[in-house]
mmCIF file with all atom_site columns, C-alpha atoms in Angstrom:
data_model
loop_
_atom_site.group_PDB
_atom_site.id
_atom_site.type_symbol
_atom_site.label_atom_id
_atom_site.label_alt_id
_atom_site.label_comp_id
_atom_site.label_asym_id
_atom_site.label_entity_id
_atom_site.label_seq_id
_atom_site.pdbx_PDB_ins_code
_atom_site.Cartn_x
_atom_site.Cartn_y
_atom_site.Cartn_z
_atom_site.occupancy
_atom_site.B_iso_or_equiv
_atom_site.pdbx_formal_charge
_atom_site.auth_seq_id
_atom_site.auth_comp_id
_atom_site.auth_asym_id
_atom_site.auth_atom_id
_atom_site.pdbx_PDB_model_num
ATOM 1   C CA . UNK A 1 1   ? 4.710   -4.695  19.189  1.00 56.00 ? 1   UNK A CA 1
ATOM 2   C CA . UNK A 1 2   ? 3.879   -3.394  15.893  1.00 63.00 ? 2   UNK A CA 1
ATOM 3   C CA . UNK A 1 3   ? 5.646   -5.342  12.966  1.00 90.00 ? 3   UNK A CA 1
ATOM 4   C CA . UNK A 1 4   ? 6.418   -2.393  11.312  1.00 94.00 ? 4   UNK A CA 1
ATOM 5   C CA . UNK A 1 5   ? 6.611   0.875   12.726  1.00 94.00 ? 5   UNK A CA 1
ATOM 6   C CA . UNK A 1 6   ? 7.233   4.715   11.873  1.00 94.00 ? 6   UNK A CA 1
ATOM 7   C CA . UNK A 1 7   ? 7.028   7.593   13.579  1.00 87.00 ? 7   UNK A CA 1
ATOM 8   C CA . UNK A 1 8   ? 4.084   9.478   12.687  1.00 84.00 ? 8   UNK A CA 1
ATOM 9   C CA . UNK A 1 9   ? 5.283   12.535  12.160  1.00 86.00 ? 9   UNK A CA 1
ATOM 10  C CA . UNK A 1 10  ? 5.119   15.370  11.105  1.00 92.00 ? 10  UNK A CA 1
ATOM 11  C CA . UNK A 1 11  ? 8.166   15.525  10.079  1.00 95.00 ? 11  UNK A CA 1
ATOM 12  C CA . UNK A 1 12  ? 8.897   19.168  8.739   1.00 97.00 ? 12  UNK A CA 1
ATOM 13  C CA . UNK A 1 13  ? 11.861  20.562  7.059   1.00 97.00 ? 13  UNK A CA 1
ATOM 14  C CA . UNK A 1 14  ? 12.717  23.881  5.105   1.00 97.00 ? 14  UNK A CA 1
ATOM 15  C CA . UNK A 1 15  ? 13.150  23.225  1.483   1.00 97.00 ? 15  UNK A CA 1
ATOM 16  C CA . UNK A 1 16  ? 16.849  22.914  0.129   1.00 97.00 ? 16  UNK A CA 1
ATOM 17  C CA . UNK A 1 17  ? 17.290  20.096  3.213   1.00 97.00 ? 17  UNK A CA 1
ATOM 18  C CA . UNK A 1 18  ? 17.335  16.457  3.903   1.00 97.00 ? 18  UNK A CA 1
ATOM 19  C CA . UNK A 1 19  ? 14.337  14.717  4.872   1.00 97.00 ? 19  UNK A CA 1
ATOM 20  C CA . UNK A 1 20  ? 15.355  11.644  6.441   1.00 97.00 ? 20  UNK A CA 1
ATOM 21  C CA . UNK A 1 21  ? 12.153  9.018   7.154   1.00 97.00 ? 21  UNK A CA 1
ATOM 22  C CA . UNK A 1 22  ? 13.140  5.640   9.409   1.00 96.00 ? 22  UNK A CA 1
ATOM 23  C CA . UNK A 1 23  ? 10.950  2.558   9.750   1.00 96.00 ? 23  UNK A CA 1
ATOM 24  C CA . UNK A 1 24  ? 11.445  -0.387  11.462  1.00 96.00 ? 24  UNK A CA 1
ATOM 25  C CA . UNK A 1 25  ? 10.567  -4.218  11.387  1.00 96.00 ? 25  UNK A CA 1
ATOM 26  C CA . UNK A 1 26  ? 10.597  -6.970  13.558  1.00 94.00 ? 26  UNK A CA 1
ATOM 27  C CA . UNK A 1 27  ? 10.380  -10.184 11.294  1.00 91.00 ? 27  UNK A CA 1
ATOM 28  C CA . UNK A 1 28  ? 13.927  -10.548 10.855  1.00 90.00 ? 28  UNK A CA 1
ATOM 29  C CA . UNK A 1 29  ? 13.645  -13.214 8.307   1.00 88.00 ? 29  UNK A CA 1
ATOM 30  C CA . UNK A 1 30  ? 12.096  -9.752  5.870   1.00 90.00 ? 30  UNK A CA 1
ATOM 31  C CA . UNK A 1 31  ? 13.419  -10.118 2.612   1.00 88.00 ? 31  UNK A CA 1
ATOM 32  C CA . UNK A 1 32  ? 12.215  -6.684  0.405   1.00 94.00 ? 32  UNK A CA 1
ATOM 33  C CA . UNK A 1 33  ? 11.351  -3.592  1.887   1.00 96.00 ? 33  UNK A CA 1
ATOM 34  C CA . UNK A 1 34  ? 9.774   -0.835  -0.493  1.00 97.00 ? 34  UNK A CA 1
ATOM 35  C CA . UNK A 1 35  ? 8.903   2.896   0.197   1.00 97.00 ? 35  UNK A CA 1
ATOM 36  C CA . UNK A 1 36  ? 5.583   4.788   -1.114  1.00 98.00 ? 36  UNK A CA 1
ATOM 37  C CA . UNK A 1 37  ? 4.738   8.094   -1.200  1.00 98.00 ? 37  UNK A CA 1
ATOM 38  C CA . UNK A 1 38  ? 0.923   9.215   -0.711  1.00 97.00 ? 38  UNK A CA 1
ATOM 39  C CA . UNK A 1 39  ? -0.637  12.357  -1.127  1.00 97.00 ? 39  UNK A CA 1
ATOM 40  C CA . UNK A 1 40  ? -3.590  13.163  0.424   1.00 92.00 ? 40  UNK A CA 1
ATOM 41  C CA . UNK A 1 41  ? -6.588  12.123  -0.918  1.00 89.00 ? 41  UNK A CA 1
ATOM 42  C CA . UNK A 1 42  ? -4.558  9.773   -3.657  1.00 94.00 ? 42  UNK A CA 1
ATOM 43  C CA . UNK A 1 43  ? -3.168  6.346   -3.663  1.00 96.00 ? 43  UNK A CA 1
ATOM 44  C CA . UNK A 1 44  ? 0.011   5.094   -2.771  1.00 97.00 ? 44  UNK A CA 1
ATOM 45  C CA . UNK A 1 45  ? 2.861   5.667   -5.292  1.00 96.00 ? 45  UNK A CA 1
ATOM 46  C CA . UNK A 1 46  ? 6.028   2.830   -4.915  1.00 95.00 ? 46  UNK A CA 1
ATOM 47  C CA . UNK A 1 47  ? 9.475   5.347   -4.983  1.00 96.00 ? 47  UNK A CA 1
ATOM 48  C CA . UNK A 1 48  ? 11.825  2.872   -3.763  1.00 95.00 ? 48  UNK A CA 1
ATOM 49  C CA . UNK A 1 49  ? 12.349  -1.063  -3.428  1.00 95.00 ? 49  UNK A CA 1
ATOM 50  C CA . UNK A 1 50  ? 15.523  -2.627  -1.502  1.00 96.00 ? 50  UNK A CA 1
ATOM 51  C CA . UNK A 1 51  ? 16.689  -5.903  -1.223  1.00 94.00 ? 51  UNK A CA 1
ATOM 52  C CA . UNK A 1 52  ? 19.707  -5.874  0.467   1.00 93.00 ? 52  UNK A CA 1
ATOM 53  C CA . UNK A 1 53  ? 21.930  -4.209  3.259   1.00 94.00 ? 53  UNK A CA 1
ATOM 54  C CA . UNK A 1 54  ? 23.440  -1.096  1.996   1.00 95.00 ? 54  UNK A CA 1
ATOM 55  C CA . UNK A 1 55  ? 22.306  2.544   0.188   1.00 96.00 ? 55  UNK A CA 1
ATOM 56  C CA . UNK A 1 56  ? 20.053  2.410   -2.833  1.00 96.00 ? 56  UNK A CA 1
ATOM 57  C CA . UNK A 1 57  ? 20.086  5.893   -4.437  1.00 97.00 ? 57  UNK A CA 1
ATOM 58  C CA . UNK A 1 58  ? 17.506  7.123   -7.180  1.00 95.00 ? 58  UNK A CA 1
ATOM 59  C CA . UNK A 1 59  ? 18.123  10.594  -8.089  1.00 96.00 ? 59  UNK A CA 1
ATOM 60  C CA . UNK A 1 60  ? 17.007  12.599  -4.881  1.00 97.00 ? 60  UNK A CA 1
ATOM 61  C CA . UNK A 1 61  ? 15.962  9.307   -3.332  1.00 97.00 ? 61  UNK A CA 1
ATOM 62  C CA . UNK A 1 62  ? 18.490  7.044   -0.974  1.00 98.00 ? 62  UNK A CA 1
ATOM 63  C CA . UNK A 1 63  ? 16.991  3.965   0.688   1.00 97.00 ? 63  UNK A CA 1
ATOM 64  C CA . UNK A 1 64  ? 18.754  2.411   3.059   1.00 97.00 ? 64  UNK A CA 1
ATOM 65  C CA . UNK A 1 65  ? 18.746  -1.122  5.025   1.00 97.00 ? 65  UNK A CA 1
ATOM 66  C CA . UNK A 1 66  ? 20.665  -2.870  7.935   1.00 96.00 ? 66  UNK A CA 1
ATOM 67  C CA . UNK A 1 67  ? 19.105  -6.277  8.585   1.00 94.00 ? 67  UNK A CA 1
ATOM 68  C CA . UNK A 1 68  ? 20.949  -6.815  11.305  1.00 94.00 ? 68  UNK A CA 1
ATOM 69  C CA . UNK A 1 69  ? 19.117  -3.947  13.306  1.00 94.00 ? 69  UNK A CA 1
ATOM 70  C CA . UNK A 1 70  ? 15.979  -4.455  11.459  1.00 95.00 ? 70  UNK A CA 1
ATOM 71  C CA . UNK A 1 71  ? 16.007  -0.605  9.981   1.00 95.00 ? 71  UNK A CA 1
ATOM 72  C CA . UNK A 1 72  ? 14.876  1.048   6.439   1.00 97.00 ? 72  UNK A CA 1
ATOM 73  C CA . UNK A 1 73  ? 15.347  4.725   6.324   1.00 97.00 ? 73  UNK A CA 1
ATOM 74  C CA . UNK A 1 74  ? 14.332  7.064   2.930   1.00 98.00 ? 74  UNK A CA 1
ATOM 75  C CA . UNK A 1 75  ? 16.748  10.232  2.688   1.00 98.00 ? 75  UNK A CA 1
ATOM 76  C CA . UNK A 1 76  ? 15.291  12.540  0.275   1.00 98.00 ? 76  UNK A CA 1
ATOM 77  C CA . UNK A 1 77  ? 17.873  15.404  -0.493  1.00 98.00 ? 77  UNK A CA 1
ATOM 78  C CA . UNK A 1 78  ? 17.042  18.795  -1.847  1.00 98.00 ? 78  UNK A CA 1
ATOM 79  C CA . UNK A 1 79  ? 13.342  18.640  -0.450  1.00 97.00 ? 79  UNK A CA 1
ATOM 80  C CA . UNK A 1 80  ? 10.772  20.339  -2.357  1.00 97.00 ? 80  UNK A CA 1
ATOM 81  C CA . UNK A 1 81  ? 7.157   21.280  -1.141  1.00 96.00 ? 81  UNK A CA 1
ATOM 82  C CA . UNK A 1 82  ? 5.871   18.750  -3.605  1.00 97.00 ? 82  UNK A CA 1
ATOM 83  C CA . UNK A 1 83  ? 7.891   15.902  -1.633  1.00 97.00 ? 83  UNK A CA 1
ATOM 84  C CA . UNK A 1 84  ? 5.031   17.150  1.139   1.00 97.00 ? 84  UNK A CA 1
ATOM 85  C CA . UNK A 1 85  ? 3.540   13.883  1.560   1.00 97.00 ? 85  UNK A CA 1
ATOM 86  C CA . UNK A 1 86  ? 2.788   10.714  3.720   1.00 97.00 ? 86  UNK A CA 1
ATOM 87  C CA . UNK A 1 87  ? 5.401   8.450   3.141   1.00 98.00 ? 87  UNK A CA 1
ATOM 88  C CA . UNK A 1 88  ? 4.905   4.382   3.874   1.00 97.00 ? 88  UNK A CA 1
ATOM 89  C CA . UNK A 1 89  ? 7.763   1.774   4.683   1.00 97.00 ? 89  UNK A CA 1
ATOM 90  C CA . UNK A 1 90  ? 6.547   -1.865  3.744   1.00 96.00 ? 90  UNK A CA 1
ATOM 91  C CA . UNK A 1 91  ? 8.257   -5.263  4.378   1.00 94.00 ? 91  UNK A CA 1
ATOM 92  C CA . UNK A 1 92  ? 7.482   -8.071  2.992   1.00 91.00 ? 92  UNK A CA 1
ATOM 93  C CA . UNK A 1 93  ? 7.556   -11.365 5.106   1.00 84.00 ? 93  UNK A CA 1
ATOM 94  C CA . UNK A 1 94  ? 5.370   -13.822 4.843   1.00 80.00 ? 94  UNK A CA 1
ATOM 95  C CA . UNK A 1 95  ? 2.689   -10.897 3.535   1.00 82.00 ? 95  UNK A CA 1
ATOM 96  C CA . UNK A 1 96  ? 3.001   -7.487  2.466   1.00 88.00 ? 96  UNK A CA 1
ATOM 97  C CA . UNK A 1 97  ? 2.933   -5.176  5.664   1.00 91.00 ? 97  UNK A CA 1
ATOM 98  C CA . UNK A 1 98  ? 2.363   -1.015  5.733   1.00 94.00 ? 98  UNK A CA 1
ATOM 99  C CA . UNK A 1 99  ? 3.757   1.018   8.501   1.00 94.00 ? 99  UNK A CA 1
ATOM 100 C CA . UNK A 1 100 ? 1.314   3.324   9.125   1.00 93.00 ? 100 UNK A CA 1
ATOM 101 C CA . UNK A 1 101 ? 3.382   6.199   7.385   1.00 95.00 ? 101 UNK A CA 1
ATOM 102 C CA . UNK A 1 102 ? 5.695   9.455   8.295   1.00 96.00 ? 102 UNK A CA 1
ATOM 103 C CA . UNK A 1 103 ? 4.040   12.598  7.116   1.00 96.00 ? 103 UNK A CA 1
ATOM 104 C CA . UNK A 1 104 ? 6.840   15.493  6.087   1.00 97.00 ? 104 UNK A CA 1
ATOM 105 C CA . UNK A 1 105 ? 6.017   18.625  5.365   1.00 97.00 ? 105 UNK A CA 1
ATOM 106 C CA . UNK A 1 106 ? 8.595   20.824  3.520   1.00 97.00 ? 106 UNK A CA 1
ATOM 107 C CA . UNK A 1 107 ? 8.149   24.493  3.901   1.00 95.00 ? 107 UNK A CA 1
ATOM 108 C CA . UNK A 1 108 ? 9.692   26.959  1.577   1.00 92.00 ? 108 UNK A CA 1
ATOM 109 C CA . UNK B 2 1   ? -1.008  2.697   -20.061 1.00 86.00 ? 1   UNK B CA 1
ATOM 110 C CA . UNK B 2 2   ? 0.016   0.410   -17.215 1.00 83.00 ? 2   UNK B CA 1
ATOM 111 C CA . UNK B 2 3   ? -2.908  0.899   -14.800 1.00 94.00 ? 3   UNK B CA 1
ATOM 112 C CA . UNK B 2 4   ? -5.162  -0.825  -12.160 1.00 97.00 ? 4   UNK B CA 1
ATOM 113 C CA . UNK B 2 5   ? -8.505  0.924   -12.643 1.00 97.00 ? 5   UNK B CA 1
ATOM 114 C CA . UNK B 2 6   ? -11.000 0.496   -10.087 1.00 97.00 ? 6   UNK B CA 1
ATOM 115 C CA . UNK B 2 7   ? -14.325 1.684   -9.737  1.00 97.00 ? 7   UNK B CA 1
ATOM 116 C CA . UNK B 2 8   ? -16.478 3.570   -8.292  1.00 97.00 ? 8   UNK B CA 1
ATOM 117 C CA . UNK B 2 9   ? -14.407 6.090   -7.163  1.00 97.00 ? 9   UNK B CA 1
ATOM 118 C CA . UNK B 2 10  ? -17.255 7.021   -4.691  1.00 97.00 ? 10  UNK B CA 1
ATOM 119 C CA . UNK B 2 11  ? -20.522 4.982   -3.206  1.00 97.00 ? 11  UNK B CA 1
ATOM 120 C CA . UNK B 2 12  ? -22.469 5.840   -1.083  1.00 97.00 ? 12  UNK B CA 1
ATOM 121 C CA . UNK B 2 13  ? -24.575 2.809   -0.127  1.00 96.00 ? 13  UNK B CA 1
ATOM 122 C CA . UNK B 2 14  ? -26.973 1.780   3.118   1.00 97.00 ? 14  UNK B CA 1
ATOM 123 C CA . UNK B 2 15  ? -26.704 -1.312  5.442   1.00 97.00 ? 15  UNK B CA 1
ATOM 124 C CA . UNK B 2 16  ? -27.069 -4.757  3.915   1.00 97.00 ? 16  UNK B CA 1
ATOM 125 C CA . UNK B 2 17  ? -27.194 -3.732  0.280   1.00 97.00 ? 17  UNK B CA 1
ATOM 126 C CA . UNK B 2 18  ? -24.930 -6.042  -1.785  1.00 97.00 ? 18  UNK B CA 1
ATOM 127 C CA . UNK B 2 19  ? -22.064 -4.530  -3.938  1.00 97.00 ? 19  UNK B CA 1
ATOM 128 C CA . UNK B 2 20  ? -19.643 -4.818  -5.949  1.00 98.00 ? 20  UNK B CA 1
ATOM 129 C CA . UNK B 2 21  ? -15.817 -2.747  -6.039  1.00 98.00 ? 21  UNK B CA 1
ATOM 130 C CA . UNK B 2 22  ? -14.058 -3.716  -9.951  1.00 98.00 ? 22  UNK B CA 1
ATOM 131 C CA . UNK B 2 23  ? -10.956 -3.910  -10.154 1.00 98.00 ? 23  UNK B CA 1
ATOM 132 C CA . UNK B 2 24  ? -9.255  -4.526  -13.417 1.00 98.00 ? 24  UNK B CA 1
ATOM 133 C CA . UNK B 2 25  ? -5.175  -4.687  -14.495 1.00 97.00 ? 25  UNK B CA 1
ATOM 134 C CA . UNK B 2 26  ? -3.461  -4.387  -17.544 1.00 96.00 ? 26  UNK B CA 1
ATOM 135 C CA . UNK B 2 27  ? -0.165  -5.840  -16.813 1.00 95.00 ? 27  UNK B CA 1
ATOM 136 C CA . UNK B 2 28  ? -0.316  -9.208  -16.865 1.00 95.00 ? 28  UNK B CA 1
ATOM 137 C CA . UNK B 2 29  ? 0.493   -9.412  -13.013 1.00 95.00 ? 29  UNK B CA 1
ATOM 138 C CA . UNK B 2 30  ? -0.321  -12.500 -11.174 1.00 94.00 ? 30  UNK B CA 1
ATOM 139 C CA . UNK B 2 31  ? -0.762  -11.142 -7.863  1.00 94.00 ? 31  UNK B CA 1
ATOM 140 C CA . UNK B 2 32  ? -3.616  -8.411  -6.795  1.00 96.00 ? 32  UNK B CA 1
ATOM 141 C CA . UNK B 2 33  ? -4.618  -7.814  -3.047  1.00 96.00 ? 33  UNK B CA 1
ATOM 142 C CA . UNK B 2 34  ? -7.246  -5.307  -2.158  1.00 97.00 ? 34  UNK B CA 1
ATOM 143 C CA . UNK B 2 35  ? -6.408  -3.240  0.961   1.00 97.00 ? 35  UNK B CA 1
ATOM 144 C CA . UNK B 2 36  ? -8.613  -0.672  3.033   1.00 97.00 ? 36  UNK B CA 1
ATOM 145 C CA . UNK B 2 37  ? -7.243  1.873   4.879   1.00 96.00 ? 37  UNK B CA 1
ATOM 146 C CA . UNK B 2 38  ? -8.280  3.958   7.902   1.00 95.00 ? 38  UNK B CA 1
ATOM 147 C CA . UNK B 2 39  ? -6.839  6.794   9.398   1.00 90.00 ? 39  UNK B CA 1
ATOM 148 C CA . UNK B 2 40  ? -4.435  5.549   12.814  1.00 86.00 ? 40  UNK B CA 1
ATOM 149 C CA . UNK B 2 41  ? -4.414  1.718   11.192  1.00 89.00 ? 41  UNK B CA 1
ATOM 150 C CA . UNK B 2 42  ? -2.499  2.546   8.004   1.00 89.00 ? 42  UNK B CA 1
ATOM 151 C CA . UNK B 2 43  ? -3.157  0.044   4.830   1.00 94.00 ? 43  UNK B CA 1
ATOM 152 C CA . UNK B 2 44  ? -4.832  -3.580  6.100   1.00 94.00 ? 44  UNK B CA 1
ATOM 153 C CA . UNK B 2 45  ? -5.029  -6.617  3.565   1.00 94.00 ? 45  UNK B CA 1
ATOM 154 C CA . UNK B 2 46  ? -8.413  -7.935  2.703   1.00 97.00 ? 46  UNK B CA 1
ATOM 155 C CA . UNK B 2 47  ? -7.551  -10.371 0.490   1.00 96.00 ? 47  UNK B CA 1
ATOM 156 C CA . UNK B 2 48  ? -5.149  -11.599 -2.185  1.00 95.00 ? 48  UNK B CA 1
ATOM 157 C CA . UNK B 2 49  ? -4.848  -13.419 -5.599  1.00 95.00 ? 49  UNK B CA 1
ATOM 158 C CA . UNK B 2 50  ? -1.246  -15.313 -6.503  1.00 92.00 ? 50  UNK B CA 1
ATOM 159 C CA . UNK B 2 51  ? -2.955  -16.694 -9.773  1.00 92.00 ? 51  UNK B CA 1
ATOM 160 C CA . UNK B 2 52  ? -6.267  -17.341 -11.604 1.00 94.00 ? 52  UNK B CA 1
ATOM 161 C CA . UNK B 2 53  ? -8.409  -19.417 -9.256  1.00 93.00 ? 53  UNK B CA 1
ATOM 162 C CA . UNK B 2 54  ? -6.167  -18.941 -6.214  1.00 94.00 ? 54  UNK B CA 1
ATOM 163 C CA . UNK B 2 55  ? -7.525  -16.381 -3.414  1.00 96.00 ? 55  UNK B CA 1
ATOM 164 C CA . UNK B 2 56  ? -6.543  -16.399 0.086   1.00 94.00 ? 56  UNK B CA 1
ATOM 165 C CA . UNK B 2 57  ? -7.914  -14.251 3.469   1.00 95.00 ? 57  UNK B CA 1
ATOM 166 C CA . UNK B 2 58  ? -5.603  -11.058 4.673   1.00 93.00 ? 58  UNK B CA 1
ATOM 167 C CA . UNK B 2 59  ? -5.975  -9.491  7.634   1.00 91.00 ? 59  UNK B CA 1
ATOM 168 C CA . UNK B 2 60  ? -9.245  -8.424  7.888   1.00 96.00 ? 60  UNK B CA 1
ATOM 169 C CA . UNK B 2 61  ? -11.564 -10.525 5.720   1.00 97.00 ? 61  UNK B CA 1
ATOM 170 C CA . UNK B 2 62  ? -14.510 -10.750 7.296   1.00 97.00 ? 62  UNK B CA 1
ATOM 171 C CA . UNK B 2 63  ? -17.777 -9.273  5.589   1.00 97.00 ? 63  UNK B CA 1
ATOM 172 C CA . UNK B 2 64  ? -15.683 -9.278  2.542   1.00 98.00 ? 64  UNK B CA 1
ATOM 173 C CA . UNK B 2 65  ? -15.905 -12.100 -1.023  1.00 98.00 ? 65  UNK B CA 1
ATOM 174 C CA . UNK B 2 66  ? -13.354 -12.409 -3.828  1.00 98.00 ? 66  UNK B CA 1
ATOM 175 C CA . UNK B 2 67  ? -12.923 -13.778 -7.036  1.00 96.00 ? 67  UNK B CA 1
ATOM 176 C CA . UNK B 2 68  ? -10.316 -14.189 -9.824  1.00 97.00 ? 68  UNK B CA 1
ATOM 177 C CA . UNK B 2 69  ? -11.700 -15.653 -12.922 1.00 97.00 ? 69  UNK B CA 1
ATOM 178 C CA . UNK B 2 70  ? -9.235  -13.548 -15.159 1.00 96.00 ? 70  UNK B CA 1
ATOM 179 C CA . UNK B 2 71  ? -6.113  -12.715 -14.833 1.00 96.00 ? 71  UNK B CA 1
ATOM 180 C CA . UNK B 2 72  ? -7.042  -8.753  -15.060 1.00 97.00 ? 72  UNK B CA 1
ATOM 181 C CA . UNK B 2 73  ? -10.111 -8.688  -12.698 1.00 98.00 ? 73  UNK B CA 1
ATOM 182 C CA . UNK B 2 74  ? -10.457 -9.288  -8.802  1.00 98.00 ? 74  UNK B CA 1
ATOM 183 C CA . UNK B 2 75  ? -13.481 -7.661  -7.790  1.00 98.00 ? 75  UNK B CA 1
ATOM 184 C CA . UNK B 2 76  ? -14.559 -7.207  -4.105  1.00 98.00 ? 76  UNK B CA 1
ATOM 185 C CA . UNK B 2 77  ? -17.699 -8.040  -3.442  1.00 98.00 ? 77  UNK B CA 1
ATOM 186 C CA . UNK B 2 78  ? -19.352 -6.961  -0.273  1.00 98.00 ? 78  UNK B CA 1
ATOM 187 C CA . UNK B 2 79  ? -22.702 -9.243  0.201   1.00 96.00 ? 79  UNK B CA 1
ATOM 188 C CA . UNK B 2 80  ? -23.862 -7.175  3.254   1.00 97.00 ? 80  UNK B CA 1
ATOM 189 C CA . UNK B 2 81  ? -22.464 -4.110  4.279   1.00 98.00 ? 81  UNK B CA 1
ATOM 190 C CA . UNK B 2 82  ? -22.314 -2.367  7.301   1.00 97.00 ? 82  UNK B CA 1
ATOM 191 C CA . UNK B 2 83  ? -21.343 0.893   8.587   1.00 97.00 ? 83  UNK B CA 1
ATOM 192 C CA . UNK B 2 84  ? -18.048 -0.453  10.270  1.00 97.00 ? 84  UNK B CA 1
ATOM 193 C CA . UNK B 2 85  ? -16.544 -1.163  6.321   1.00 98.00 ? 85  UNK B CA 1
ATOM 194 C CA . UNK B 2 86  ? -16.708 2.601   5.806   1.00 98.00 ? 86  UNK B CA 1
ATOM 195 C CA . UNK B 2 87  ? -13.221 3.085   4.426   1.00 97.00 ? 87  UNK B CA 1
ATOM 196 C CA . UNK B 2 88  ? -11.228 4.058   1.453   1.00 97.00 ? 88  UNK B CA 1
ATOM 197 C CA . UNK B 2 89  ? -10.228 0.847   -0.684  1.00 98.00 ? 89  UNK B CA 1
ATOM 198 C CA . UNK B 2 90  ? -7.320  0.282   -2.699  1.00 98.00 ? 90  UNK B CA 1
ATOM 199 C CA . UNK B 2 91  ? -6.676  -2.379  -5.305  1.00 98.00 ? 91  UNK B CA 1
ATOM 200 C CA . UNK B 2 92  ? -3.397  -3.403  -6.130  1.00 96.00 ? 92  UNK B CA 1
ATOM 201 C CA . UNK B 2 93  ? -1.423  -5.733  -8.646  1.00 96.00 ? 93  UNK B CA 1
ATOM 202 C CA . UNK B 2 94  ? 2.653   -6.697  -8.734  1.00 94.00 ? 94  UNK B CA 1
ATOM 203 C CA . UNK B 2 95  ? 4.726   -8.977  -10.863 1.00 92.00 ? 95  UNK B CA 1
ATOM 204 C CA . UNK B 2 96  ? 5.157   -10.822 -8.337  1.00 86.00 ? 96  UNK B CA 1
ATOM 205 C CA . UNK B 2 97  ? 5.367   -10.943 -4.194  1.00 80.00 ? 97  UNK B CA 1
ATOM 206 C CA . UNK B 2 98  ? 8.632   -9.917  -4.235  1.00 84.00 ? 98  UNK B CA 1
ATOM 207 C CA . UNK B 2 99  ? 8.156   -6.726  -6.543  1.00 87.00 ? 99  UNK B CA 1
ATOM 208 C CA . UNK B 2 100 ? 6.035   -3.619  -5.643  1.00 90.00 ? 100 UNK B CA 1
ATOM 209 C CA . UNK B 2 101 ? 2.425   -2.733  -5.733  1.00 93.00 ? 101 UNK B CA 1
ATOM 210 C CA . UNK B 2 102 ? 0.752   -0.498  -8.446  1.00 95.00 ? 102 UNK B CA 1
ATOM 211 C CA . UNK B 2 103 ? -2.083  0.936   -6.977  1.00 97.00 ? 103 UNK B CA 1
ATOM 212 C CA . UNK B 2 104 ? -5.699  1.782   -7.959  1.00 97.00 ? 104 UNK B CA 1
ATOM 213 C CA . UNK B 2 105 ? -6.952  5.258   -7.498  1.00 97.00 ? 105 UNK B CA 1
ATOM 214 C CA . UNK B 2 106 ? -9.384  3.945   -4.393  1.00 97.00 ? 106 UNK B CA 1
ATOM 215 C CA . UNK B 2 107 ? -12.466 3.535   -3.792  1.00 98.00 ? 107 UNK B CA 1
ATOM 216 C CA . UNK B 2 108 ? -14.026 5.465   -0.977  1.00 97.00 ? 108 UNK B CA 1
ATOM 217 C CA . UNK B 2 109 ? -16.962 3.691   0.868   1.00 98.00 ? 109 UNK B CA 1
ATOM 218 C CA . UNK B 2 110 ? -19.770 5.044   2.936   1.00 98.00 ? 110 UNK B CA 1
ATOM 219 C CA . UNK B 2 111 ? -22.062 2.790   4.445   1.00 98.00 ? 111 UNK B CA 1
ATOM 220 C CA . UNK B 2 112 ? -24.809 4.586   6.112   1.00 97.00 ? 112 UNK B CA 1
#
């Protein structure tokens, strides 16, 4: 089992709409969990960091956590084709561990 | 600006020739890690720095040398490559474990 793990993707969704991104974990003793956006060819950019069960919002951003069933999810509202982009979940345990990363595409 | 530079950008090298990846930050963060990543296997840790004089093995070590002599620089030496550490590299610095990584712009390797 993969200690963190996202779907793949892609994930594509008509401008204007939610994009909603989901990553899970399997260390349950994870204590941050960030989000990072990459475009291709670039490095990864950190959008979100959450500590603690709940929603997180940052403008068009929402992250959201439930420790109990070891899930992160990334809502991005009013998409834009220049949220087109892989996006990676990491947890931090013991070490800093990447998902592999969701790619969403947002068409106009 | 707060940046991690890293360079080259691009090198092209052949088998068994030693080099060198810089990687320098102007934040004052303690920790750096250098990461490579390959398409299917997402971002792997090479190695990582909590302070000056304290480097430890990630995930995938092998074939790979660090160093942390200053607080800004953690170059990544390679002493003999081979074609299987063709990959783009990333250098990256935080406040801390518990905060988030700024990234370097990568490094992409070809080892012929």
């Amino acid at each position: 089992q993969k200690e963190v793990e996202q779907n793949s993707g892609p994930l594509s969704v008509p401008e204007g709409a939610i994009a909603s991104l989901n990553c899970t974990y399997s260390d349950r003793g994870s204590q941050s969990f960030f989000w990072y956006r990459q475009y291709s060819g670039k490095s990864p950019e950190l959008i979100m960091s959450i500590y603690s069960n709940g929603d997180k919002e940052d403008g068009r951003f929402t992250a959201q956590l439930n420790k109990a069933s070891q899930y992160v999810s990334l809502l991005i509202r009013d998409s834009q084709p220049s949220d087109s982009a892989t996006y990676l979940c990491a947890v931090l345990t013991d070490k800093l561990i990447f998902g592999t990363g969701t790619r969403l595409q947002v068409f106009p | 600006e707060a940046q991690v530079t890293q360079n080259p950008r691009y090198l092209i090298t052949v088998t068994g020739k030693k080099l060198t990846v810089t990687c320098s930050q102007n934040m004052n963060h303690e920790y750096m890690s250098w990461y490579r990543q390959d398409p299917g296997l997402g971002l792997r840790q090479i190695y990582y720095s909590m302070n000056v004089e304290v480097t430890d093995k990630g995930d995938v070590p092998e074939g790979y040398k660090v160093s942390r002599k200053e607080k800004r620089n953690f170059p990544l030496i390679l002493e003999s490559p081979s074609p299987n550490q063709t990959s783009l590299y990333f250098c990256a610095s935080s406040l801390s474990r518990a905060h988030g990584y700024t990234f370097g712009s990568g490094t992409r390797l070809t080892v012929v």
